[in-house]
Coordinates of C-alpha atoms in Angstrom, one line a residue:
M1 CA 4.3 -34.9 -5.0
S2 CA 7.0 -34.1 -2.4
E3 CA 7.7 -31.1 -0.2
K4 CA 11.1 -29.4 -0.5
I5 CA 12.8 -28.5 2.7
F6 CA 16.4 -27.3 2.7
E7 CA 18.6 -28.1 5.7
I8 CA 21.5 -25.6 6.1
T9 CA 24.2 -26.7 8.6
A10 CA 27.5 -25.2 9.6
D11 CA 29.6 -25.6 12.8
G12 CA 26.9 -27.6 14.5
R13 CA 24.3 -25.0 13.9
C14 CA 21.2 -25.7 11.7
F15 CA 18.4 -23.9 9.9
R16 CA 15.6 -25.5 7.9
F17 CA 13.9 -23.6 5.0
D18 CA 10.5 -24.8 3.9
L19 CA 10.4 -23.7 0.2
Q20 CA 6.7 -24.2 -0.3
R21 CA 5.7 -22.2 2.8
R22 CA 8.7 -19.8 2.5
A23 CA 9.3 -20.3 6.2
L24 CA 12.7 -20.4 7.9
F25 CA 13.2 -22.3 11.1
K26 CA 16.2 -22.3 13.5
D27 CA 16.9 -25.5 15.3
S28 CA 13.9 -27.0 13.5
D29 CA 11.1 -25.3 15.5
K30 CA 11.9 -21.6 16.0
L31 CA 10.5 -19.5 13.3
V32 CA 12.8 -16.7 12.0
H33 CA 10.7 -13.7 10.9
L34 CA 11.9 -12.3 7.5
T35 CA 10.8 -9.6 5.2
R36 CA 9.5 -10.3 1.7
Q37 CA 12.9 -9.3 0.2
Q38 CA 14.8 -11.4 2.6
L39 CA 12.7 -14.4 1.8
D40 CA 13.2 -13.7 -2.0
L41 CA 16.9 -13.6 -1.5
L42 CA 17.1 -16.7 0.7
T43 CA 14.8 -18.7 -1.7
Y44 CA 17.3 -18.1 -4.5
M45 CA 20.5 -18.6 -2.5
V46 CA 19.5 -22.0 -0.9
Q47 CA 18.8 -23.5 -4.3
Q48 CA 22.3 -22.9 -5.5
P49 CA 25.2 -25.5 -4.9
S50 CA 26.7 -25.5 -1.4
R51 CA 29.1 -22.6 -0.8
A52 CA 28.5 -21.2 -4.4
L53 CA 29.8 -17.7 -4.7
L54 CA 27.2 -15.3 -6.1
D55 CA 28.0 -11.9 -7.4
Q56 CA 25.8 -8.8 -7.6
N57 CA 24.6 -9.6 -11.2
D58 CA 23.5 -13.1 -10.1
L59 CA 21.3 -11.7 -7.3
T60 CA 20.0 -8.8 -9.4
R61 CA 18.9 -11.0 -12.2
N62 CA 17.3 -13.7 -10.0
V63 CA 15.9 -11.8 -7.0
W64 CA 15.0 -8.3 -8.1
P65 CA 12.0 -7.9 -10.5
A66 CA 12.9 -6.6 -13.9
S67 CA 11.0 -3.4 -13.2
E68 CA 13.3 -2.7 -10.2
F69 CA 16.7 -3.4 -11.9
R70 CA 17.6 0.3 -11.7
K71 CA 17.2 0.2 -7.9
A72 CA 19.4 -2.8 -7.5
T73 CA 22.6 -0.8 -7.2
P74 CA 25.7 -2.5 -5.6
A75 CA 24.9 -0.6 -2.4
A76 CA 21.3 -1.8 -2.4
V77 CA 22.3 -5.4 -3.0
H78 CA 24.9 -5.3 -0.3
Q79 CA 22.5 -3.8 2.1
A80 CA 19.9 -6.5 1.3
V81 CA 22.4 -9.3 2.0
K82 CA 23.5 -7.6 5.1
S83 CA 20.0 -7.3 6.4
L84 CA 19.3 -11.0 5.8
R85 CA 22.5 -11.9 7.7
E86 CA 21.3 -9.7 10.6
A87 CA 17.9 -11.2 10.6
L88 CA 19.5 -14.7 11.1
G89 CA 20.7 -13.5 14.5
K90 CA 24.1 -14.2 16.0
E91 CA 24.5 -17.2 13.7
G92 CA 24.2 -15.0 10.6
G93 CA 27.9 -14.4 10.3
H94 CA 28.6 -18.1 10.3
F95 CA 26.1 -18.9 7.5
L96 CA 26.1 -15.9 5.2
K97 CA 29.5 -14.7 4.1
I98 CA 30.3 -11.4 2.4
V99 CA 33.5 -11.9 0.3
R100 CA 34.8 -8.4 -0.3
G101 CA 35.0 -7.5 -4.0
Q102 CA 33.7 -10.9 -5.1
G103 CA 30.2 -11.6 -3.9
Y104 CA 28.2 -13.5 -1.4
R105 CA 27.7 -17.2 -0.4
I106 CA 26.0 -19.4 2.1
D107 CA 29.0 -20.9 3.9
A108 CA 27.3 -24.1 4.9
E109 CA 26.2 -27.5 3.7
I110 CA 22.9 -27.3 2.0
K111 CA 20.9 -30.5 1.8
L112 CA 17.6 -30.9 0.1
L113 CA 15.2 -33.0 2.2
E114 CA 12.3 -34.2 0.1
K115 CA 9.5 -35.7 2.1
P116 CA 6.2 -37.2 0.8
A117 CA 3.3 -34.9 0.8
L118 CA 1.0 -35.4 3.8
Q119 CA -1.2 -38.4 3.5
L120 CA -4.9 -37.8 4.0
D121 CA -6.3 -38.9 7.3
T122 CA -8.8 -41.6 6.3
S123 CA -10.3 -42.2 9.8
P124 CA -14.0 -41.5 10.2
L125 CA -14.9 -37.9 10.9
I126 CA -17.5 -36.7 13.5
S127 CA -19.5 -39.8 13.2
G128 CA -18.5 -41.4 16.5
E129 CA -17.9 -44.7 14.6
T130 CA -14.7 -46.6 14.1
R131 CA -15.8 -49.3 11.7
D132 CA -14.5 -49.6 8.2
Q133 CA -16.7 -47.4 6.0
T134 CA -15.1 -48.0 2.7
A135 CA -17.8 -50.4 1.6
D136 CA -20.7 -48.0 2.2
T137 CA -19.0 -44.8 1.0
P138 CA -21.6 -43.3 -1.3
Q139 CA -20.6 -42.6 -4.8
L140 CA -22.0 -40.5 -7.6
T141 CA -21.7 -41.2 -11.3
R142 CA -20.9 -38.3 -13.7
G143 CA -19.9 -38.7 -17.3
G144 CA -18.9 -42.3 -16.7
Q145 CA -16.6 -41.3 -13.8
I146 CA -17.1 -42.3 -10.3
T147 CA -16.8 -39.4 -7.8
R148 CA -16.4 -40.2 -4.1
I149 CA -18.4 -37.9 -1.9
S150 CA -17.2 -39.1 1.4
P151 CA -14.8 -36.6 2.9
R152 CA -12.8 -38.3 5.7
S153 CA -10.8 -35.7 7.5
P154 CA -11.6 -32.3 9.0
E155 CA -10.0 -30.4 6.2
E156 CA -11.8 -32.4 3.6
I157 CA -15.2 -32.1 5.2
M158 CA -14.8 -28.4 5.8
A159 CA -13.8 -27.8 2.1
F160 CA -16.8 -29.9 1.1
L161 CA -19.2 -28.0 3.3
L162 CA -17.8 -24.7 2.1
F163 CA -18.5 -25.8 -1.5
I164 CA -22.1 -26.6 -0.6
D165 CA -22.7 -23.6 1.6
Q166 CA -22.4 -20.8 -1.0
F167 CA -24.3 -18.9 -3.6
P168 CA -23.8 -19.7 -7.3
V169 CA -21.8 -16.5 -7.5
G170 CA -19.3 -17.8 -4.9
I171 CA -20.2 -15.9 -1.8
W172 CA -20.7 -17.3 1.7
G173 CA -22.6 -16.0 4.6
A174 CA -24.1 -16.8 8.0
S175 CA -27.6 -18.3 8.5
L176 CA -29.5 -15.3 7.2
E177 CA -32.6 -16.6 5.5
S178 CA -34.9 -14.5 7.6
A179 CA -32.7 -11.4 7.7
A180 CA -31.3 -11.0 4.2
D181 CA -32.0 -7.3 4.3
L182 CA -29.2 -6.9 6.8
W183 CA -26.7 -7.4 4.0
G184 CA -28.3 -5.0 1.6
H185 CA -29.9 -6.5 -1.6
K186 CA -32.7 -9.0 -1.0
N187 CA -30.9 -11.6 -3.0
D188 CA -27.5 -10.9 -1.4
P189 CA -27.4 -12.2 2.2
G190 CA -23.6 -12.8 2.0
S191 CA -20.6 -11.6 3.9
I192 CA -17.4 -10.1 2.4
T193 CA -15.5 -11.0 5.6
I194 CA -16.6 -14.7 5.6
S195 CA -16.3 -15.0 1.8
T196 CA -12.7 -13.6 1.8
R197 CA -11.7 -16.0 4.6
A198 CA -13.3 -18.9 2.7
C199 CA -11.4 -18.2 -0.4
I200 CA -8.0 -17.7 1.4
G201 CA -8.7 -20.8 3.4
L202 CA -9.4 -22.9 0.3
T203 CA -6.3 -21.6 -1.4
G204 CA -4.2 -22.2 1.6
T205 CA -5.5 -25.8 1.9
T206 CA -5.4 -26.7 -1.8
G207 CA -2.7 -24.4 -3.2
S208 CA -5.1 -23.3 -5.9
V209 CA -6.1 -19.7 -6.7
S210 CA -8.5 -20.6 -9.4
L211 CA -11.1 -23.0 -8.0
P212 CA -14.5 -22.0 -9.4
P213 CA -16.0 -20.5 -6.2
I214 CA -12.9 -18.3 -5.8
T215 CA -13.0 -17.1 -9.4
A216 CA -16.7 -16.4 -9.0
Y217 CA -16.3 -14.5 -5.8
R218 CA -13.4 -12.4 -7.2
M219 CA -15.7 -11.3 -10.1
Y220 CA -18.6 -10.7 -7.7
L221 CA -16.6 -8.6 -5.3
G222 CA -16.1 -6.1 -8.1
L223 CA -19.9 -5.5 -7.9
R224 CA -19.5 -4.2 -4.4
R225 CA -16.9 -1.5 -5.2
S226 CA -17.9 2.1 -5.3
G227 CA -16.5 4.9 -7.4
S228 CA -14.5 6.1 -4.3
G229 CA -12.5 2.8 -4.2
A230 CA -14.5 1.5 -1.2
F231 CA -16.4 -1.7 -0.9
G232 CA -19.7 -2.2 0.9
M233 CA -23.3 -3.4 0.8
L234 CA -25.3 -3.6 -2.4
R235 CA -28.3 -1.5 -3.1
D236 CA -28.4 -2.6 -6.7
P237 CA -26.5 -5.4 -8.4
G238 CA -24.6 -3.0 -10.7
S239 CA -22.1 -4.2 -13.4
S240 CA -19.0 -6.4 -12.6
W241 CA -15.7 -4.5 -12.3
M242 CA -17.3 -1.1 -12.8
P243 CA -17.5 1.3 -9.9
N244 CA -21.0 0.9 -8.5
P245 CA -22.8 4.1 -7.4
D246 CA -25.4 2.0 -5.5
V247 CA -22.9 0.6 -3.0
Q248 CA -23.3 1.7 0.6
E249 CA -19.6 2.2 1.6
H250 CA -18.4 0.3 4.6
A251 CA -15.0 0.5 6.3
R252 CA -14.7 -3.1 7.4
H253 CA -15.8 -4.4 4.1
T254 CA -13.3 -2.2 2.4
A255 CA -10.5 -3.5 4.6
T256 CA -11.5 -7.1 4.1
A257 CA -11.8 -6.7 0.3
L258 CA -8.4 -5.0 0.3
Q259 CA -7.0 -8.1 2.0
F260 CA -8.5 -10.3 -0.7
F261 CA -7.1 -8.4 -3.6
H262 CA -3.7 -7.9 -1.9
Y263 CA -3.5 -11.7 -1.2
Y264 CA -4.4 -12.7 -4.8
D265 CA -3.2 -9.7 -6.9
G266 CA -0.5 -7.9 -5.0
V267 CA 0.1 -4.5 -3.4
E268 CA 0.0 -2.6 -6.7
H269 CA -3.4 -3.8 -7.9
P270 CA -5.7 -0.8 -8.5
F271 CA -8.3 -2.1 -6.1
V272 CA -5.7 -2.3 -3.3
I273 CA -4.5 1.2 -4.0
G274 CA -8.0 2.6 -4.3
A275 CA -9.0 1.0 -1.0
V276 CA -5.9 2.3 0.8
E277 CA -6.5 5.8 -0.5
Y278 CA -10.2 5.6 0.6
L279 CA -9.3 4.5 4.2
L280 CA -6.7 7.2 4.6
R281 CA -8.9 10.1 3.5
P282 CA -9.8 12.4 6.3
D283 CA -13.4 12.7 5.2
T284 CA -14.0 8.9 5.5
R285 CA -12.7 8.9 9.2
T286 CA -14.0 10.3 12.4
V287 CA -12.7 13.6 13.8
S288 CA -9.8 11.9 15.6
G289 CA -8.9 9.7 12.6
Y290 CA -10.7 6.5 13.6
W291 CA -13.1 4.4 11.4
A292 CA -16.7 3.5 11.7
D293 CA -18.6 0.9 9.6
K294 CA -20.4 3.7 7.8
V295 CA -18.8 7.1 7.2
E296 CA -19.4 9.3 10.3
K297 CA -17.4 12.1 11.8
S298 CA -18.3 11.5 15.5
D299 CA -15.7 9.4 17.4
V300 CA -18.6 7.7 19.2
A301 CA -19.5 6.0 15.9
A302 CA -16.2 4.1 15.8
D303 CA -15.8 0.6 17.3
P304 CA -12.7 -1.5 18.0
V305 CA -13.6 -4.4 15.7
T306 CA -14.0 -2.2 12.6
V307 CA -10.8 -0.3 13.5
A308 CA -8.9 -3.5 14.1
F309 CA -9.8 -4.9 10.6
V310 CA -8.7 -1.6 9.0
V311 CA -5.4 -1.7 11.0
G312 CA -4.8 -5.3 9.9
A313 CA -5.4 -4.5 6.2
L314 CA -3.2 -1.4 6.3
E315 CA -0.4 -3.4 8.1
E316 CA -0.4 -6.0 5.3
V317 CA 0.0 -3.2 2.7
Y318 CA 2.6 -1.4 4.7
R319 CA 4.8 -4.5 5.1
A320 CA 4.4 -5.4 1.4
A321 CA 5.1 -1.8 0.2
S322 CA 8.1 -1.0 2.4
D323 CA 11.3 -2.7 3.3
A324 CA 12.5 -1.5 6.7
H325 CA 16.2 -2.3 5.9
T326 CA 16.6 -0.7 2.4
G327 CA 13.9 1.9 2.5
K328 CA 12.6 0.6 -0.9
E329 CA 9.0 1.5 -1.5
A330 CA 6.5 0.1 -4.0
A331 CA 4.6 2.4 -6.3
L332 CA 1.7 2.9 -3.8
P333 CA 0.3 6.4 -3.1
A334 CA 0.3 7.7 0.4
T335 CA 2.6 5.0 1.8
S336 CA 4.0 7.5 4.3
G337 CA 0.6 8.0 5.9
I338 CA -0.2 4.3 6.4
N339 CA 2.1 3.9 9.5
E340 CA 0.6 7.0 11.2
A341 CA -2.9 5.7 10.5
I342 CA -2.0 2.3 12.0
Q343 CA -0.7 3.9 15.2
V344 CA -3.9 6.1 15.5
G345 CA -5.9 2.9 15.2
L346 CA -3.9 1.1 17.9
H347 CA -4.3 4.0 20.3
Y348 CA -8.0 4.0 19.8
I349 CA -8.4 0.2 20.3
H350 CA -6.4 0.2 23.5
S351 CA -8.1 3.3 25.0
T352 CA -11.8 2.7 23.9
K353 CA -14.4 2.2 26.6
L354 CA -16.0 -0.6 24.5
R355 CA -14.2 -3.2 26.7
T356 CA -15.2 -5.4 29.6
S357 CA -13.5 -5.2 33.0
E358 CA -11.2 -8.0 31.9
G359 CA -10.1 -6.1 28.8
M360 CA -12.2 -7.9 26.2
W361 CA -13.4 -5.9 23.2
H362 CA -16.9 -5.7 21.8
Y363 CA -19.2 -3.7 19.5
K364 CA -21.3 -0.9 20.9
F365 CA -25.0 -1.7 21.7
S366 CA -28.0 0.5 22.3
N367 CA -30.5 -1.8 24.1
E368 CA -30.7 -5.0 26.0
L369 CA -31.4 -7.1 22.9
S370 CA -28.3 -5.8 21.0
R371 CA -26.3 -6.1 24.2
K372 CA -27.1 -9.8 24.5
R373 CA -26.2 -10.3 20.8
V374 CA -22.9 -8.5 21.3
M375 CA -22.0 -10.3 24.5
D376 CA -22.8 -13.6 22.9
N377 CA -19.8 -13.0 20.6
L378 CA -17.4 -11.5 23.2
Y379 CA -14.5 -13.9 22.8
Q380 CA -14.9 -13.9 19.0
Y381 CA -14.6 -10.1 18.8
T382 CA -11.6 -10.1 21.1
A383 CA -9.8 -12.8 19.2
D384 CA -10.5 -10.8 15.9
V385 CA -9.0 -7.7 17.4
L386 CA -5.9 -9.5 18.6
A387 CA -5.4 -11.4 15.3
Q388 CA -5.8 -8.2 13.2
T389 CA -3.7 -5.9 15.3
G390 CA -1.0 -8.5 16.4
P391 CA 1.3 -7.8 13.4
S392 CA 1.3 -4.0 14.1
C393 CA 1.8 -4.4 17.8
T394 CA 4.7 -6.7 17.1
R395 CA 6.4 -4.5 14.5
L396 CA 5.9 -1.2 16.4
N397 CA 6.2 -2.7 19.9
M398 CA 3.0 -0.9 20.9
Y399 CA 0.6 -2.5 23.4
L400 CA 2.4 -5.7 22.7
E401 CA 2.5 -7.0 26.3
E402 CA -1.1 -6.0 26.9
S403 CA -2.2 -7.8 23.8
K404 CA -0.2 -10.9 24.8
A405 CA -1.8 -10.9 28.3
I406 CA -5.3 -10.8 26.8
A407 CA -4.5 -13.6 24.3
H408 CA -3.1 -15.7 27.1
R409 CA -6.2 -15.1 29.1
L410 CA -8.3 -16.5 26.3
K411 CA -5.8 -19.4 26.0
R412 CA -6.3 -20.2 29.6
I413 CA -10.1 -20.2 29.1
S414 CA -9.6 -22.6 26.1
N415 CA -7.7 -25.0 28.3
G416 CA -11.0 -25.7 30.0
Y417 CA -12.5 -26.8 26.7
K418 CA -9.6 -29.1 25.6
G419 CA -8.0 -26.3 23.5
G420 CA -11.2 -24.9 22.0
L421 CA -12.7 -21.6 22.7
P422 CA -16.4 -20.8 22.8
Q423 CA -17.8 -17.6 21.4
S424 CA -18.5 -16.1 24.8
P425 CA -18.7 -16.8 28.5
S426 CA -22.3 -17.8 28.0
Q427 CA -21.5 -20.6 25.5
N428 CA -20.4 -24.1 26.5
T429 CA -19.4 -25.6 23.1
P430 CA -16.0 -24.7 21.5
H431 CA -16.4 -22.7 18.4
L432 CA -14.1 -23.3 15.4
D433 CA -14.1 -19.7 14.2
T434 CA -13.2 -18.3 17.7
T435 CA -10.7 -21.1 18.3
A436 CA -9.0 -20.7 14.9
T437 CA -8.9 -16.9 15.3
L438 CA -7.3 -17.2 18.7
I439 CA -4.6 -19.5 17.3
E440 CA -3.9 -17.0 14.5
A441 CA -3.7 -14.2 17.1
L442 CA -1.2 -16.2 19.2
W443 CA 0.9 -16.7 16.0
Q444 CA 0.8 -13.0 15.2
L445 CA 1.9 -12.2 18.7
Q446 CA 4.9 -14.6 18.3
E447 CA 3.8 -17.4 20.6
P448 CA 6.4 -20.2 20.6
L449 CA 5.9 -22.6 17.7
E450 CA 5.8 -25.7 20.0
S451 CA 2.9 -24.2 22.0
L452 CA 1.0 -23.3 18.8
E453 CA 1.4 -26.8 17.4
A454 CA -0.1 -28.2 20.6
Q455 CA -3.0 -25.7 20.5
F456 CA -3.6 -26.5 16.8
L457 CA -3.6 -30.2 17.3
S458 CA -6.2 -29.8 20.1
A459 CA -8.4 -27.8 17.8
Y460 CA -8.0 -30.4 15.1
E461 CA -9.3 -33.0 17.4
L462 CA -12.2 -30.8 18.3
A463 CA -13.0 -30.3 14.6
R464 CA -13.8 -34.0 14.5
R465 CA -16.8 -33.5 16.9
R466 CA -20.1 -33.2 15.2
D467 CA -21.4 -30.5 17.6
V468 CA -18.3 -28.4 17.0
C469 CA -18.4 -28.8 13.2
E470 CA -22.1 -28.1 12.8
L471 CA -22.1 -25.1 15.1
S472 CA -19.6 -23.3 13.0
T473 CA -21.0 -22.7 9.5
A474 CA -18.8 -21.2 6.8
S475 CA -17.2 -18.6 9.1
G476 CA -15.7 -21.3 11.3
W477 CA -14.7 -23.7 8.6
S478 CA -12.9 -21.0 6.6
S479 CA -11.1 -19.5 9.6
F480 CA -9.9 -23.0 10.5
L481 CA -8.7 -23.8 7.0
M482 CA -6.8 -20.4 6.9
L483 CA -4.4 -21.9 9.5
S484 CA -3.1 -24.1 6.6
R485 CA -0.9 -21.1 5.7
R486 CA 1.0 -21.4 9.0
P487 CA 3.9 -23.9 9.6
F488 CA 1.9 -25.7 12.3
G489 CA -1.2 -26.0 9.9
E490 CA 0.4 -28.2 7.2
K491 CA -2.0 -31.0 8.4
L492 CA -4.8 -29.2 6.6
R493 CA -3.4 -29.4 3.1
I494 CA -5.2 -31.4 0.5
S495 CA -4.5 -31.8 -3.2
V496 CA -6.1 -29.6 -5.9
A497 CA -7.4 -32.8 -7.5
R498 CA -9.2 -33.8 -4.3
A499 CA -10.6 -30.4 -3.9
E500 CA -12.0 -30.4 -7.4
E501 CA -13.5 -33.8 -6.7
L502 CA -15.2 -32.5 -3.5
L503 CA -16.5 -29.5 -5.4
S504 CA -17.9 -31.7 -8.1
A505 CA -19.5 -34.0 -5.5
G506 CA -21.1 -31.1 -3.7
N507 CA -22.7 -29.8 -6.9
E508 CA -23.9 -33.3 -7.7
L509 CA -25.3 -33.8 -4.3
A510 CA -27.2 -30.5 -4.5
L511 CA -28.7 -31.6 -7.9
K512 CA -29.6 -35.0 -6.5
V513 CA -31.4 -33.5 -3.5
G514 CA -33.2 -31.0 -5.7
A515 CA -34.4 -33.7 -8.0
A516 CA -35.3 -36.4 -5.5
G517 CA -35.7 -34.5 -2.2
S518 CA -33.5 -37.0 -0.4
I519 CA -29.8 -37.3 0.6
P520 CA -27.5 -40.3 0.2
P521 CA -26.4 -41.4 3.6
L522 CA -23.2 -39.6 4.6
P523 CA -21.3 -41.5 7.3
E524 CA -19.2 -38.5 8.5
A525 CA -21.9 -35.8 8.9
S526 CA -25.5 -35.8 10.0
E527 CA -28.0 -35.9 7.2
E528 CA -30.1 -33.2 8.8
F529 CA -27.1 -30.8 8.8
I530 CA -26.3 -31.4 5.1
R531 CA -30.0 -31.1 4.2
G532 CA -30.2 -27.8 6.0
L533 CA -27.2 -26.4 4.1
L534 CA -28.6 -27.5 0.7
K535 CA -32.1 -26.1 1.6
R536 CA -30.5 -22.8 2.5
R537 CA -28.4 -22.8 -0.7
Q538 CA -31.6 -23.4 -2.8
A539 CA -33.4 -20.5 -0.9
R540 CA -30.5 -18.2 -1.8
Q541 CA -30.8 -18.7 -5.6
P542 CA -31.0 -15.2 -7.2
G543 CA -34.0 -14.5 -9.2

């Protein structure tokens, strides 16, 4: 399989368009930010012959969905092309020509550059060894087929560990064997936030939206939806896809589930619309319009992390539902109130007292024990806030410089850990979740691509360390794999076939351990670590 990249050149100027990632780069490394409609338009136009003249009918039939043909008036098409030309900057006039009375064309040479898909890194992972391990790579036999169970690169071992560290219903969590009641139902110590990240990370890495754990989680998530359109903690298993009256509604879970269904099903999916309507309702927000995990009217109940996740989810919907250039809106109720709610959330986040003297955000705490737990995740919470609110700060130009300053403060701290970032000042080991979230935050705050690539490569090397990989659990592995969606994260891609092989191997390994009580030697990860994951998985079995 090869990757398609279109090189567009004229008068010494050059753009490159990555078709698979739908990402446009100027001078090879500067990302050009485009709206969804601009990307749709560019995707079609670059695949036509060089300097082909395209009229309104060509663009309407191939760019606009059939349901929107009526909106694709000559004026709307013209405005869309004009907005794309403006988005290209001062070079736009050289590349995209409007031929009065005839149509539009990319007035440049368009060359398709096909490069081989990224080869897997077959060097040893987190073992500290450099010898050839092909001979002693363990194999499992299933139905007469040989399945290799030896992941060799960070992206492979993280996918493999995610496949092991889950419930049969496809939900991931933290290490909660002794505190399952924190998540609601006694057989349900899972996390919507971690599970959503795991699914998106696996999809971004493999390109598949239908791996069994993703399909299982999608069905399971319907169990945690209330009749009000919210998502939350289970008090009773309920029935799949039917509103569950025994769900304890939760703002951050609702925002995260909204992001899942928006990513996989689009902005007009009923679950997306229902979640947006719920989050915008005055009776589900505090007096000043903020959000708390559980519905409360007092502003004191709000916290910056929850508000940030809601802002991030609403921003995704706003961008998908509205086109700033044409004013086109999707059939989403209450779209006009989304932007106002986002601004209210940003004002709260940047004025709350739940911050340290250095500007770091944290949850509220009521005693010394909860204070220690919160402060042990200080950098993680701050990176979460920056990653979730970065798109809104950038689009609205609100608190943008302040957000960048805090992100760069975290980046300077990470320099002392070779590019990795620990969870808090009290930790000494880089944490994959915190590191990956910081990189995502820097991306959202428009850090130069060259700098992001260097930061990512440093984190990739850290991921090869056993202590870093084992400290992370599902939260860290999934956050790291989510970076595969970004231009600098293409190193994390693996094939769907390889992912299915790793999934099968993980299931086989779990059965082998359950039957024999022992683990085949894995050269890339510690036996104790894998054994612990499988023991936890067995303890989580519903029943």
